[in-house]
Amino acid sequence: MQDDNVSIDPIDPARRRVLQGALSMAFGLIIPGGYDALRISRRPMETPIHLNQVGFLPTEPKRAIVPAESDYVDRKFAIVNDDDSHSIRFVGVLSEYAFADAEQYGHYPRHFFADFDGFRQPGRYRVRLSNGRQSLPFPLGRACMRGSRHRCSVTFRCSVAAGRATPLARSATLMTE
Amino acid sequence: VIEGGPRHGQPFDASGGWHDAGDFLKFVETSSYVTALLLFSYELTGQSVQAGREGADFRKGLLAQSRIGIEWLLKMHPTVDEFYYQVGDEDDHNSWRLPEHDCIAANGEWKPRPVYFGVGANLAGRSAAAFAMASRHFRQDDPDFAARCRAAAESVYTLGTENERVLSTLPASFYPEKTWEDDMAWGAAELFKATGRPAYLRAALEYAHLAGPASAETSVYNTHSLAHYTLFQHAPKSERNGLLNYMRADAELIRKRAENPYGLGTPYIWGTAEAAAGSAITCLLYAALSGEKQYSTIARRQRDFILGSNPCGCLA
C-alpha cells in the first residue's frame, strides 16, 4: 500500500547519481568509507525507534516502540524496504501506551507502539514515521535467525585456542512458530 | 591445585568448559545451568523445530555445545565421593593475563589456580539433571559416554541428598543463589526419565512441593519452572494442577511486571538480559502447558527486548 504522506528521499535520483559520482571521486581516496560515509550522514535520524533487529517470524506479534517528547500530529507509520527503493509495504497507525512512570524507561514521557502483526511478507525492512525518522533495519521471515550462531558458547570456551573453537559452532539458532 | 577435601594440595586437571564473563573463573553453578538448559532446549525442540537438514543441524549443534559442558562437569565429579565447584578465585580479577599461561609451574606471572572441593544440593541437582539428559541424548551415538553420564547423574544426585544446602561460589556474592529444592526436583525428574525408577518420581514430587513457585523468573538461581514443566508430564493427574499453579504464579508475576512500555518482565538489575531470557522461559513453558497464548506473547517481548527493543535500542 502506498502512502504519499510518508516521505522517502527528497533528492531527485538523477541528481543523486551525479552527486554520488562527484563525491566518490573527490573524497573516496581520502575518507575511509568514501561516499558511503557521507550518504549515511544525510539519511534521516535512525533513532529512537526501538525494535528487535535480529528479526521476526512471519506469524508472530511484531512491534516497534517509539519514545517521544510529545504527541505526533500524524500517527501514521510505514514498513519500507531496506533498499534504495524504500518502497512502502505496509502502513499502520501508532497507538499510545499510557504509563504513569514511563520516564524510567529511557527519559521519554510518552511511548507509542507501531504494531505490524498483520504484515507477514518475508524481507528486510525498516519502520518509518511520517516525519522521516526510521528504525534500524530488521529481517522478517522463517529463517531470520539462520545467521546467528552459538557465539557466546564458543567465545567463552576454555583450553582451546580461539581460532580453533569455531568448528563446533555450526548450529544455527532457529526459532519456531 | 585442589583446595579442601581428600586430595587437598594435589594438582587437578580442570581444563575445558567455559570461563565466566569478564574473567577466567569457572563455576559449576553457572556451567551446570547452561549445560542443562542446552540439553533441555535440545529436547524441547525435538518436535517443534522445522524438519529437514537445517533442523537436524540445529539440534546437532545444541548437542555438540552441551557436550563441552558435560565433559567439564564430569571432570568436576571424578569419583562418587568427590565434587569440585569452582576453578580460580577472586584474585582472578586483579590482573590482565593470557589464560594459556595459567597453571604452568613457576611461571612467575600467576599462581596455580585453586580448584575448590565441596557440593551443595543446588549444584548436585542441576548437574544430575544435565547428566541424566545427556545419558538419554547421547545413548545412540556414543553409548559409553552416555553410560558415564547416567552413572554420574545418579552419584551426584546422591551427593545432593546428603548435602541439602546451597553452595554457590566463592565469594558467594558473585552468584548469590538461595534455593536448592528446585534443582533437586529437576534432577530427580530427569533421573526418572532416564532410569524409569519410581523412587525418583516420588522424590521429584516431594522436592517440587518444597520448592513451590520461584516468585521470580527462571535464572541461574531459580530452575523451578524447568523442574515443574519436566515433572508435569510424568506426574500423576492428581499432582498436575498443583505444579501448574506454581508455574502460573511465576508467569503471572512476570505478566504484571511487564506492564511497561517495553513489556520487560523483570526489574532493571545486574544481568537484565539473562533475567529477560529467564522470564521468557517461564512464560513459554507455562503457555505450553496451559494453552494461554498471552504468555507466549509476553515471552516474545522479552526476546525482543534483548534483541533491540529496549530504551538503548541495542542488541544485548
Tab-separated table of C-alpha atoms in Angstrom:
chain	number	residue	atom	x	y	z
A	1	MET	CA	0.000	0.000	0.000
A	2	GLN	CA	1.394	3.364	-0.998
A	3	ASP	CA	1.130	6.431	1.210
A	4	ASP	CA	2.218	9.806	-0.127
A	5	ASN	CA	2.377	11.291	3.332
A	6	VAL	CA	5.367	9.181	4.221
A	7	SER	CA	8.437	10.939	2.813
A	8	ILE	CA	11.080	8.867	1.131
A	9	ASP	CA	14.072	10.663	-0.371
A	10	PRO	CA	13.852	14.362	-1.246
A	11	ILE	CA	16.747	14.239	-3.706
A	12	ASP	CA	15.997	13.554	-7.354
A	13	PRO	CA	17.513	10.167	-8.378
A	14	ALA	CA	19.392	11.668	-11.353
A	15	ARG	CA	20.917	14.427	-9.242
A	16	ARG	CA	21.750	11.863	-6.594
A	17	ARG	CA	23.745	9.761	-9.052
A	18	VAL	CA	25.751	12.823	-10.164
A	19	LEU	CA	26.359	13.767	-6.572
A	20	GLN	CA	27.426	10.236	-5.714
A	21	GLY	CA	29.960	10.223	-8.527
A	22	ALA	CA	31.382	13.620	-7.687
A	23	LEU	CA	31.681	12.905	-4.010
A	24	SER	CA	33.200	9.492	-4.605
A	25	MET	CA	35.853	10.994	-6.871
A	26	ALA	CA	36.557	13.867	-4.519
A	27	PHE	CA	36.656	12.023	-1.219
A	28	GLY	CA	36.785	8.321	-1.950
A	29	LEU	CA	40.552	8.128	-1.661
A	30	ILE	CA	40.964	10.232	1.436
A	31	ILE	CA	37.921	9.472	3.577
A	32	PRO	CA	37.527	5.971	4.945
A	33	GLY	CA	34.266	4.735	3.525
A	34	GLY	CA	34.276	7.486	0.918
A	35	TYR	CA	30.840	8.478	-0.289
A	36	ASP	CA	29.103	5.856	1.813
A	37	ALA	CA	30.069	7.674	4.984
A	38	LEU	CA	28.609	10.912	3.670
A	39	ARG	CA	25.480	9.203	2.426
A	40	ILE	CA	24.773	7.730	5.850
A	41	SER	CA	25.088	11.140	7.478
A	42	ARG	CA	22.493	12.533	5.062
A	43	ARG	CA	19.882	9.934	5.997
A	44	PRO	CA	17.059	10.687	8.404
A	45	MET	CA	17.889	10.154	12.067
A	46	GLU	CA	17.677	6.448	12.818
A	47	THR	CA	16.760	6.583	16.491
A	48	PRO	CA	14.818	6.378	18.625
A	49	ILE	CA	12.606	3.747	17.091
A	50	HIS	CA	13.347	0.627	19.042
A	51	LEU	CA	12.718	-2.885	17.801
A	52	ASN	CA	14.124	-6.373	17.584
A	53	GLN	CA	16.845	-6.053	14.947
A	54	VAL	CA	17.575	-9.761	14.628
A	55	GLY	CA	14.170	-10.363	13.180
A	56	PHE	CA	10.617	-11.592	13.386
A	57	LEU	CA	8.871	-14.743	12.282
A	58	PRO	CA	6.025	-14.074	9.844
A	59	THR	CA	3.110	-15.085	12.058
A	60	GLU	CA	4.228	-13.774	15.422
A	61	PRO	CA	3.417	-10.430	17.107
A	62	LYS	CA	5.656	-7.651	15.759
A	63	ARG	CA	6.154	-4.303	17.479
A	64	ALA	CA	8.422	-1.286	17.337
A	65	ILE	CA	8.451	1.165	20.221
A	66	VAL	CA	8.636	4.904	19.620
A	67	PRO	CA	9.522	7.010	22.656
A	68	ALA	CA	8.697	10.689	22.262
A	69	GLU	CA	8.688	14.051	23.971
A	70	SER	CA	5.247	14.915	22.648
A	71	ASP	CA	2.402	13.641	20.518
A	72	TYR	CA	2.627	13.053	16.798
A	73	VAL	CA	0.263	15.089	14.637
A	74	ASP	CA	0.303	12.351	12.044
A	75	ARG	CA	0.496	8.989	13.693
A	76	LYS	CA	0.967	7.006	10.522
A	77	PHE	CA	3.934	4.710	10.166
A	78	ALA	CA	5.136	2.563	7.311
A	79	ILE	CA	7.149	-0.571	6.829
A	80	VAL	CA	9.530	0.171	3.964
A	81	ASN	CA	12.017	-1.936	2.066
A	82	ASP	CA	15.564	-1.621	3.333
A	83	ASP	CA	16.972	-0.930	-0.107
A	84	ASP	CA	17.365	2.033	-2.402
A	85	SER	CA	13.726	1.847	-3.457
A	86	HIS	CA	12.372	2.417	0.075
A	87	SER	CA	9.084	1.035	-1.249
A	88	ILE	CA	6.278	1.154	1.250
A	89	ARG	CA	4.991	-2.322	2.034
A	90	PHE	CA	2.650	-1.727	4.933
A	91	VAL	CA	1.029	1.259	6.608
A	92	GLY	CA	-0.239	1.375	10.157
A	93	VAL	CA	-1.181	3.823	12.893
A	94	LEU	CA	0.800	4.402	16.084
A	95	SER	CA	-1.024	3.680	19.308
A	96	GLU	CA	-0.009	5.373	22.530
A	97	TYR	CA	0.850	3.424	25.631
A	98	ALA	CA	-0.092	5.349	28.747
A	99	PHE	CA	2.180	4.570	31.650
A	100	ALA	CA	2.474	6.672	34.771
A	101	ASP	CA	6.162	6.079	35.313
A	102	ALA	CA	7.321	5.961	31.718
A	103	GLU	CA	10.445	8.063	32.174
A	104	GLN	CA	12.243	5.266	33.959
A	105	TYR	CA	12.309	3.588	30.555
A	106	GLY	CA	14.588	5.992	28.728
A	107	HIS	CA	13.749	9.516	29.830
A	108	TYR	CA	10.844	9.983	27.443
A	109	PRO	CA	7.444	10.867	28.870
A	110	ARG	CA	5.447	9.219	26.096
A	111	HIS	CA	5.667	5.938	24.241
A	112	PHE	CA	3.953	4.858	21.035
A	113	PHE	CA	3.612	1.388	19.577
A	114	ALA	CA	3.970	0.548	15.904
A	115	ASP	CA	2.301	-2.852	15.691
A	116	PHE	CA	2.529	-4.704	12.405
A	117	ASP	CA	1.420	-8.207	13.318
A	118	GLY	CA	-0.530	-8.463	10.069
A	119	PHE	CA	2.490	-7.841	7.861
A	120	ARG	CA	3.986	-11.233	7.001
A	121	GLN	CA	5.904	-10.784	3.757
A	122	PRO	CA	9.489	-12.038	4.151
A	123	GLY	CA	12.194	-9.461	3.501
A	124	ARG	CA	14.401	-6.841	5.058
A	125	TYR	CA	12.684	-3.668	6.184
A	126	ARG	CA	12.699	-0.531	8.293
A	127	VAL	CA	9.943	1.169	10.235
A	128	ARG	CA	9.480	4.747	9.017
A	129	LEU	CA	7.454	7.507	10.644
A	130	SER	CA	5.656	10.250	8.752
A	131	ASN	CA	8.327	12.750	9.878
A	132	GLY	CA	11.016	10.747	8.090
A	133	ARG	CA	12.518	9.089	11.116
A	134	GLN	CA	13.266	5.464	10.535
A	135	SER	CA	14.392	2.464	12.513
A	136	LEU	CA	17.422	0.309	12.087
A	137	PRO	CA	16.814	-2.480	9.567
A	138	PHE	CA	15.299	-5.799	10.548
A	139	PRO	CA	14.580	-9.043	8.706
A	140	LEU	CA	11.245	-10.807	8.604
A	141	GLY	CA	10.986	-14.469	7.675
A	142	ARG	CA	11.139	-18.022	8.866
A	143	ALA	CA	14.910	-18.082	8.518
A	144	CYS	CA	15.675	-14.735	10.109
A	145	MET	CA	17.735	-16.315	12.878
A	146	ARG	CA	19.685	-18.523	10.495
A	147	GLY	CA	22.766	-16.344	10.563
A	148	SER	CA	23.063	-16.490	14.320
A	149	ARG	CA	25.482	-18.864	15.939
A	150	HIS	CA	26.313	-20.047	19.405
A	151	ARG	CA	28.927	-17.323	19.544
A	152	CYS	CA	28.955	-16.975	23.325
A	153	SER	CA	29.390	-20.702	23.781
A	154	VAL	CA	32.404	-20.587	21.517
A	155	THR	CA	33.929	-17.329	22.731
A	156	PHE	CA	33.827	-18.459	26.346
A	157	ARG	CA	35.285	-21.902	25.750
A	158	CYS	CA	38.386	-22.757	27.730
A	159	SER	CA	41.536	-24.663	26.892
A	160	VAL	CA	41.016	-24.257	23.167
A	161	ALA	CA	42.675	-21.611	21.013
A	162	ALA	CA	40.012	-19.158	19.956
A	163	GLY	CA	40.504	-19.751	16.246
A	164	ARG	CA	40.055	-23.484	16.627
A	165	ALA	CA	36.798	-23.303	18.534
A	166	THR	CA	34.648	-22.282	15.613
A	167	PRO	CA	34.023	-25.708	14.010
A	168	LEU	CA	31.873	-26.607	16.991
A	169	ALA	CA	29.667	-23.608	16.355
A	170	ARG	CA	27.928	-24.956	13.335
A	171	SER	CA	24.429	-24.888	14.677
A	172	ALA	CA	22.130	-22.130	13.615
A	173	THR	CA	19.861	-20.616	16.196
A	174	LEU	CA	16.382	-21.160	14.857
A	175	MET	CA	13.064	-20.093	16.146
A	176	THR	CA	9.850	-21.956	15.809
A	177	GLU	CA	6.371	-20.734	15.228
B	1	VAL	CA	45.632	-27.274	42.758
B	2	ILE	CA	42.878	-28.723	44.934
B	3	GLU	CA	41.608	-26.720	47.893
B	4	GLY	CA	39.913	-28.885	50.537
B	5	GLY	CA	38.676	-32.447	50.519
B	6	PRO	CA	40.584	-35.731	50.499
B	7	ARG	CA	43.090	-34.643	47.825
B	8	HIS	CA	43.898	-31.207	49.218
B	9	GLY	CA	47.061	-29.755	47.689
B	10	GLN	CA	47.246	-32.127	44.744
B	11	PRO	CA	47.266	-30.978	41.122
B	12	PHE	CA	43.970	-31.398	39.286
B	13	ASP	CA	43.027	-31.245	35.625
B	14	ALA	CA	40.070	-28.850	35.471
B	15	SER	CA	40.615	-27.813	31.860
B	16	GLY	CA	37.769	-27.342	29.428
B	17	GLY	CA	34.270	-25.950	29.887
B	18	TRP	CA	33.531	-22.238	29.718
B	19	HIS	CA	35.003	-19.342	31.626
B	20	ASP	CA	32.892	-16.704	33.280
B	21	ALA	CA	32.038	-13.345	31.735
B	22	GLY	CA	34.890	-10.854	32.011
B	23	ASP	CA	37.335	-13.113	33.818
B	24	PHE	CA	38.625	-16.682	33.639
B	25	LEU	CA	36.885	-18.151	36.649
B	26	LYS	CA	34.884	-21.307	36.060
B	27	PHE	CA	31.832	-22.112	38.147
B	28	VAL	CA	29.766	-25.286	38.329
B	29	GLU	CA	26.870	-23.065	39.358
B	30	THR	CA	26.702	-21.291	36.000
B	31	SER	CA	28.091	-24.049	33.786
B	32	SER	CA	25.674	-26.702	35.072
B	33	TYR	CA	22.759	-24.343	34.426
B	34	VAL	CA	23.891	-23.546	30.888
B	35	THR	CA	24.591	-27.188	30.092
B	36	ALA	CA	21.254	-28.379	31.428
B	37	LEU	CA	19.487	-25.590	29.570
B	38	LEU	CA	21.149	-26.543	26.271
B	39	LEU	CA	20.019	-30.133	26.707
B	40	PHE	CA	16.554	-29.027	27.779
B	41	SER	CA	16.370	-26.930	24.592
B	42	TYR	CA	17.534	-29.894	22.554
B	43	GLU	CA	14.695	-31.952	23.934
B	44	LEU	CA	12.107	-29.201	23.684
B	45	THR	CA	12.895	-28.525	20.047
B	46	GLY	CA	12.646	-32.195	19.140
B	47	GLN	CA	9.106	-31.888	17.912
B	48	SER	CA	8.770	-28.199	17.191
B	49	VAL	CA	11.816	-27.178	15.195
B	50	GLN	CA	11.402	-27.365	11.469
B	51	ALA	CA	12.229	-30.669	9.858
B	52	GLY	CA	14.938	-31.273	7.295
B	53	ARG	CA	18.646	-30.751	7.203
B	54	GLU	CA	18.609	-27.348	8.835
B	55	GLY	CA	16.580	-28.537	11.790
B	56	ALA	CA	18.854	-31.531	12.164
B	57	ASP	CA	21.959	-29.305	12.050
B	58	PHE	CA	20.465	-27.035	14.669
B	59	ARG	CA	19.825	-29.885	17.076
B	60	LYS	CA	23.198	-31.447	16.372
B	61	GLY	CA	24.822	-28.133	17.249
B	62	LEU	CA	22.933	-27.885	20.520
B	63	LEU	CA	24.143	-31.325	21.472
B	64	ALA	CA	27.734	-30.504	20.480
B	65	GLN	CA	27.689	-27.373	22.629
B	66	SER	CA	26.196	-29.203	25.579
B	67	ARG	CA	28.976	-31.788	25.433
B	68	ILE	CA	31.534	-29.048	26.175
B	69	GLY	CA	29.762	-28.517	29.479
B	70	ILE	CA	29.101	-32.181	30.224
B	71	GLU	CA	32.730	-33.193	29.730
B	72	TRP	CA	33.887	-30.462	32.095
B	73	LEU	CA	31.245	-31.362	34.686
B	74	LEU	CA	32.400	-34.983	34.528
B	75	LYS	CA	35.906	-33.758	35.394
B	76	MET	CA	34.487	-31.857	38.361
B	77	HIS	CA	32.862	-35.082	39.628
B	78	PRO	CA	35.720	-37.584	39.175
B	79	THR	CA	34.578	-40.160	41.764
B	80	VAL	CA	31.293	-40.866	43.531
B	81	ASP	CA	32.515	-39.041	46.643
B	82	GLU	CA	34.225	-36.069	45.034
B	83	PHE	CA	32.765	-32.877	43.650
B	84	TYR	CA	34.569	-29.654	42.816
B	85	TYR	CA	32.569	-26.485	42.348
B	86	GLN	CA	34.921	-23.730	41.214
B	87	VAL	CA	38.183	-23.067	39.397
B	88	GLY	CA	40.019	-19.842	40.239
B	89	ASP	CA	39.335	-17.285	42.926
B	90	GLU	CA	38.723	-13.597	43.499
B	91	ASP	CA	42.375	-12.788	42.709
B	92	ASP	CA	41.478	-13.560	39.131
B	93	HIS	CA	40.110	-10.017	38.914
B	94	ASN	CA	43.410	-8.411	39.850
B	95	SER	CA	45.390	-8.769	36.667
B	96	TRP	CA	45.094	-8.933	32.925
B	97	ARG	CA	46.767	-12.058	31.598
B	98	LEU	CA	46.553	-14.771	28.989
B	99	PRO	CA	44.706	-17.837	30.225
B	100	GLU	CA	47.054	-20.231	28.447
B	101	HIS	CA	49.782	-19.137	30.860
B	102	ASP	CA	47.800	-20.330	33.861
B	103	CYS	CA	48.837	-23.468	35.718
B	104	ILE	CA	52.342	-23.501	34.297
B	105	ALA	CA	54.641	-24.254	37.189
B	106	ALA	CA	56.731	-21.300	38.390
B	107	ASN	CA	55.753	-19.083	35.521
B	108	GLY	CA	56.188	-16.136	37.825
B	109	GLU	CA	53.165	-14.341	36.481
B	110	TRP	CA	50.370	-16.215	38.140
B	111	LYS	CA	49.826	-18.685	40.946
B	112	PRO	CA	48.424	-22.170	40.301
B	113	ARG	CA	44.678	-21.878	40.099
B	114	PRO	CA	42.722	-23.272	43.032
B	115	VAL	CA	40.042	-25.923	42.409
B	116	TYR	CA	37.546	-25.933	45.262
B	117	PHE	CA	36.161	-29.129	46.790
B	118	GLY	CA	32.547	-29.093	48.004
B	119	VAL	CA	28.964	-29.595	46.941
B	120	GLY	CA	25.505	-28.262	47.660
B	121	ALA	CA	22.180	-29.733	46.592
B	122	ASN	CA	21.658	-26.830	44.185
B	123	LEU	CA	24.761	-27.760	42.200
B	124	ALA	CA	24.185	-31.504	42.547
B	125	GLY	CA	20.541	-31.376	41.468
B	126	ARG	CA	21.223	-29.273	38.392
B	127	SER	CA	24.265	-31.325	37.421
B	128	ALA	CA	22.214	-34.517	37.862
B	129	ALA	CA	19.586	-33.094	35.506
B	130	ALA	CA	22.260	-32.298	32.918
B	131	PHE	CA	23.929	-35.706	33.206
B	132	ALA	CA	20.595	-37.541	33.066
B	133	MET	CA	19.514	-35.679	29.926
B	134	ALA	CA	22.922	-36.316	28.351
B	135	SER	CA	22.628	-40.035	29.137
B	136	ARG	CA	19.471	-40.217	27.043
B	137	HIS	CA	20.504	-37.965	24.196
B	138	PHE	CA	23.994	-39.401	23.638
B	139	ARG	CA	22.851	-43.020	24.006
B	140	GLN	CA	22.527	-43.663	20.292
B	141	ASP	CA	25.729	-42.003	19.046
B	142	ASP	CA	28.050	-42.633	21.989
B	143	PRO	CA	26.732	-45.319	24.355
B	144	ASP	CA	29.894	-45.393	26.501
B	145	PHE	CA	29.716	-41.658	27.102
B	146	ALA	CA	26.000	-41.960	27.818
B	147	ALA	CA	26.661	-44.670	30.395
B	148	ARG	CA	29.225	-42.441	32.136
B	149	CYS	CA	26.675	-39.653	32.207
B	150	ARG	CA	23.997	-41.882	33.703
B	151	ALA	CA	26.338	-43.123	36.441
B	152	ALA	CA	27.415	-39.543	37.175
B	153	ALA	CA	23.788	-38.417	37.324
B	154	GLU	CA	22.957	-40.978	39.969
B	155	SER	CA	26.067	-40.431	42.077
B	156	VAL	CA	25.917	-36.642	42.026
B	157	TYR	CA	22.220	-36.758	42.875
B	158	THR	CA	23.082	-38.919	45.886
B	159	LEU	CA	25.616	-36.286	46.950
B	160	GLY	CA	22.789	-33.770	46.725
B	161	THR	CA	20.571	-35.767	49.063
B	162	GLU	CA	23.456	-35.863	51.539
B	163	ASN	CA	24.109	-32.104	51.275
B	164	GLU	CA	20.726	-30.403	51.298
B	165	ARG	CA	22.062	-26.869	51.367
B	166	VAL	CA	23.100	-24.148	48.946
B	167	LEU	CA	26.701	-23.843	47.828
B	168	SER	CA	27.174	-21.228	45.139
B	169	THR	CA	30.526	-19.529	44.520
B	170	LEU	CA	33.493	-18.221	46.431
B	171	PRO	CA	32.787	-15.468	47.330
B	172	ALA	CA	29.066	-16.208	47.445
B	173	SER	CA	28.257	-12.656	46.357
B	174	PHE	CA	29.395	-13.489	42.793
B	175	TYR	CA	26.289	-15.618	42.179
B	176	PRO	CA	24.149	-15.499	45.304
B	177	GLU	CA	21.764	-18.420	44.885
B	178	LYS	CA	19.233	-19.065	47.651
B	179	THR	CA	17.388	-22.294	46.856
B	180	TRP	CA	18.299	-25.942	46.227
B	181	GLU	CA	14.875	-27.690	46.262
B	182	ASP	CA	14.080	-26.636	42.676
B	183	ASP	CA	17.349	-28.076	41.382
B	184	MET	CA	16.841	-31.374	43.202
B	185	ALA	CA	13.300	-31.598	41.820
B	186	TRP	CA	14.667	-31.103	38.306
B	187	GLY	CA	17.463	-33.624	38.864
B	188	ALA	CA	15.095	-36.253	40.254
B	189	ALA	CA	12.583	-35.700	37.426
B	190	GLU	CA	15.265	-36.140	34.780
B	191	LEU	CA	16.621	-39.204	36.566
B	192	PHE	CA	13.132	-40.696	36.475
B	193	LYS	CA	13.042	-40.116	32.730
B	194	ALA	CA	16.484	-41.672	32.326
B	195	THR	CA	16.014	-44.697	34.596
B	196	GLY	CA	12.275	-45.205	34.952
B	197	ARG	CA	12.650	-45.760	38.686
B	198	PRO	CA	9.520	-44.674	40.590
B	199	ALA	CA	11.590	-43.604	43.610
B	200	TYR	CA	12.962	-40.704	41.571
B	201	LEU	CA	9.457	-39.608	40.599
B	202	ARG	CA	8.332	-39.640	44.231
B	203	ALA	CA	11.417	-37.672	45.263
B	204	ALA	CA	10.887	-35.187	42.436
B	205	LEU	CA	7.325	-34.504	43.590
B	206	GLU	CA	8.464	-34.075	47.158
B	207	TYR	CA	11.183	-31.605	46.190
B	208	ALA	CA	8.840	-29.801	43.787
B	209	HIS	CA	6.341	-29.107	46.555
B	210	LEU	CA	9.142	-27.966	48.822
B	211	ALA	CA	10.284	-25.613	46.070
B	212	GLY	CA	6.832	-24.237	45.170
B	213	PRO	CA	6.853	-21.199	42.878
B	214	ALA	CA	10.084	-19.269	42.437
B	215	SER	CA	8.462	-15.869	42.954
B	216	ALA	CA	10.899	-14.773	40.267
B	217	GLU	CA	11.834	-15.566	36.689
B	218	THR	CA	13.827	-18.620	35.627
B	219	SER	CA	17.534	-17.974	36.096
B	220	VAL	CA	20.786	-19.460	37.263
B	221	TYR	CA	19.243	-19.082	40.721
B	222	ASN	CA	15.772	-20.454	40.008
B	223	THR	CA	15.070	-23.570	37.986
B	224	HIS	CA	11.558	-24.009	39.360
B	225	SER	CA	9.687	-23.722	36.056
B	226	LEU	CA	12.087	-26.102	34.331
B	227	ALA	CA	11.565	-28.657	37.103
B	228	HIS	CA	7.787	-28.273	37.238
B	229	TYR	CA	7.443	-28.434	33.449
B	230	THR	CA	9.574	-31.575	33.269
B	231	LEU	CA	7.736	-33.211	36.130
B	232	PHE	CA	4.255	-32.225	34.938
B	233	GLN	CA	4.462	-34.602	32.008
B	234	HIS	CA	5.172	-37.612	34.224
B	235	ALA	CA	3.292	-36.712	37.404
B	236	PRO	CA	0.016	-38.385	38.358
B	237	LYS	CA	-3.033	-36.379	37.284
B	238	SER	CA	-3.787	-35.537	40.886
B	239	GLU	CA	-0.471	-33.650	41.103
B	240	ARG	CA	-0.594	-31.730	37.855
B	241	ASN	CA	-2.822	-28.882	38.960
B	242	GLY	CA	-0.516	-28.120	41.842
B	243	LEU	CA	2.514	-27.985	39.575
B	244	LEU	CA	0.672	-25.824	37.060
B	245	ASN	CA	-0.373	-23.444	39.823
B	246	TYR	CA	3.254	-22.936	40.815
B	247	MET	CA	4.112	-22.127	37.224
B	248	ARG	CA	1.099	-19.842	36.853
B	249	ALA	CA	2.147	-17.863	39.928
B	250	ASP	CA	5.540	-17.111	38.375
B	251	ALA	CA	4.157	-16.382	34.913
B	252	GLU	CA	1.565	-14.062	36.434
B	253	LEU	CA	4.232	-12.205	38.367
B	254	ILE	CA	6.085	-11.610	35.113
B	255	ARG	CA	2.885	-10.537	33.338
B	256	LYS	CA	2.296	-7.847	35.946
B	257	ARG	CA	5.891	-6.686	35.828
B	258	ALA	CA	5.676	-6.485	32.042
B	259	GLU	CA	3.139	-3.664	32.199
B	260	ASN	CA	5.592	-1.045	30.950
B	261	PRO	CA	6.372	0.444	27.544
B	262	TYR	CA	8.907	-2.204	26.604
B	263	GLY	CA	7.000	-5.124	28.088
B	264	LEU	CA	10.019	-6.059	30.169
B	265	GLY	CA	9.060	-8.703	32.718
B	266	THR	CA	11.921	-8.108	35.128
B	267	PRO	CA	13.205	-5.078	37.015
B	268	TYR	CA	16.423	-3.470	35.849
B	269	ILE	CA	19.131	-5.454	37.613
B	270	TRP	CA	22.690	-6.594	37.061
B	271	GLY	CA	22.015	-9.119	34.323
B	272	THR	CA	18.741	-7.816	32.916
B	273	ALA	CA	19.265	-9.700	29.640
B	274	GLU	CA	19.568	-13.026	31.440
B	275	ALA	CA	16.541	-12.185	33.574
B	276	ALA	CA	14.543	-11.259	30.470
B	277	ALA	CA	15.518	-14.562	28.854
B	278	GLY	CA	14.508	-16.353	32.035
B	279	SER	CA	11.189	-14.528	32.064
B	280	ALA	CA	10.660	-15.755	28.520
B	281	ILE	CA	11.369	-19.335	29.573
B	282	THR	CA	8.946	-19.144	32.493
B	283	CYS	CA	6.161	-17.716	30.323
B	284	LEU	CA	6.787	-20.022	27.352
B	285	LEU	CA	6.693	-23.158	29.484
B	286	TYR	CA	3.553	-22.054	31.255
B	287	ALA	CA	1.910	-21.134	27.942
B	288	ALA	CA	2.808	-24.545	26.522
B	289	LEU	CA	1.092	-26.394	29.370
B	290	SER	CA	-1.845	-24.067	29.958
B	291	GLY	CA	-2.585	-23.018	26.386
B	292	GLU	CA	-2.825	-19.366	27.490
B	293	LYS	CA	-1.322	-17.614	24.470
B	294	GLN	CA	-0.912	-14.210	26.089
B	295	TYR	CA	2.086	-15.594	27.976
B	296	SER	CA	3.688	-16.641	24.717
B	297	THR	CA	3.415	-13.022	23.547
B	298	ILE	CA	4.994	-11.817	26.794
B	299	ALA	CA	7.835	-14.277	26.204
B	300	ARG	CA	8.423	-12.873	22.715
B	301	ARG	CA	8.545	-9.330	24.113
B	302	GLN	CA	11.389	-10.446	26.395
B	303	ARG	CA	13.273	-11.793	23.393
B	304	ASP	CA	12.603	-8.560	21.511
B	305	PHE	CA	13.911	-6.538	24.464
B	306	ILE	CA	17.192	-8.460	24.379
B	307	LEU	CA	17.474	-8.107	20.608
B	308	GLY	CA	16.984	-4.362	20.405
B	309	SER	CA	13.527	-3.352	21.583
B	310	ASN	CA	14.867	-1.574	24.655
B	311	PRO	CA	15.492	2.034	25.709
B	312	CYS	CA	19.040	1.897	24.321
B	313	GLY	CA	17.917	0.378	21.052
B	314	CYS	CA	20.850	-2.001	21.123
B	315	LEU	CA	21.333	-5.750	20.974
B	316	ALA	CA	22.330	-7.239	24.309
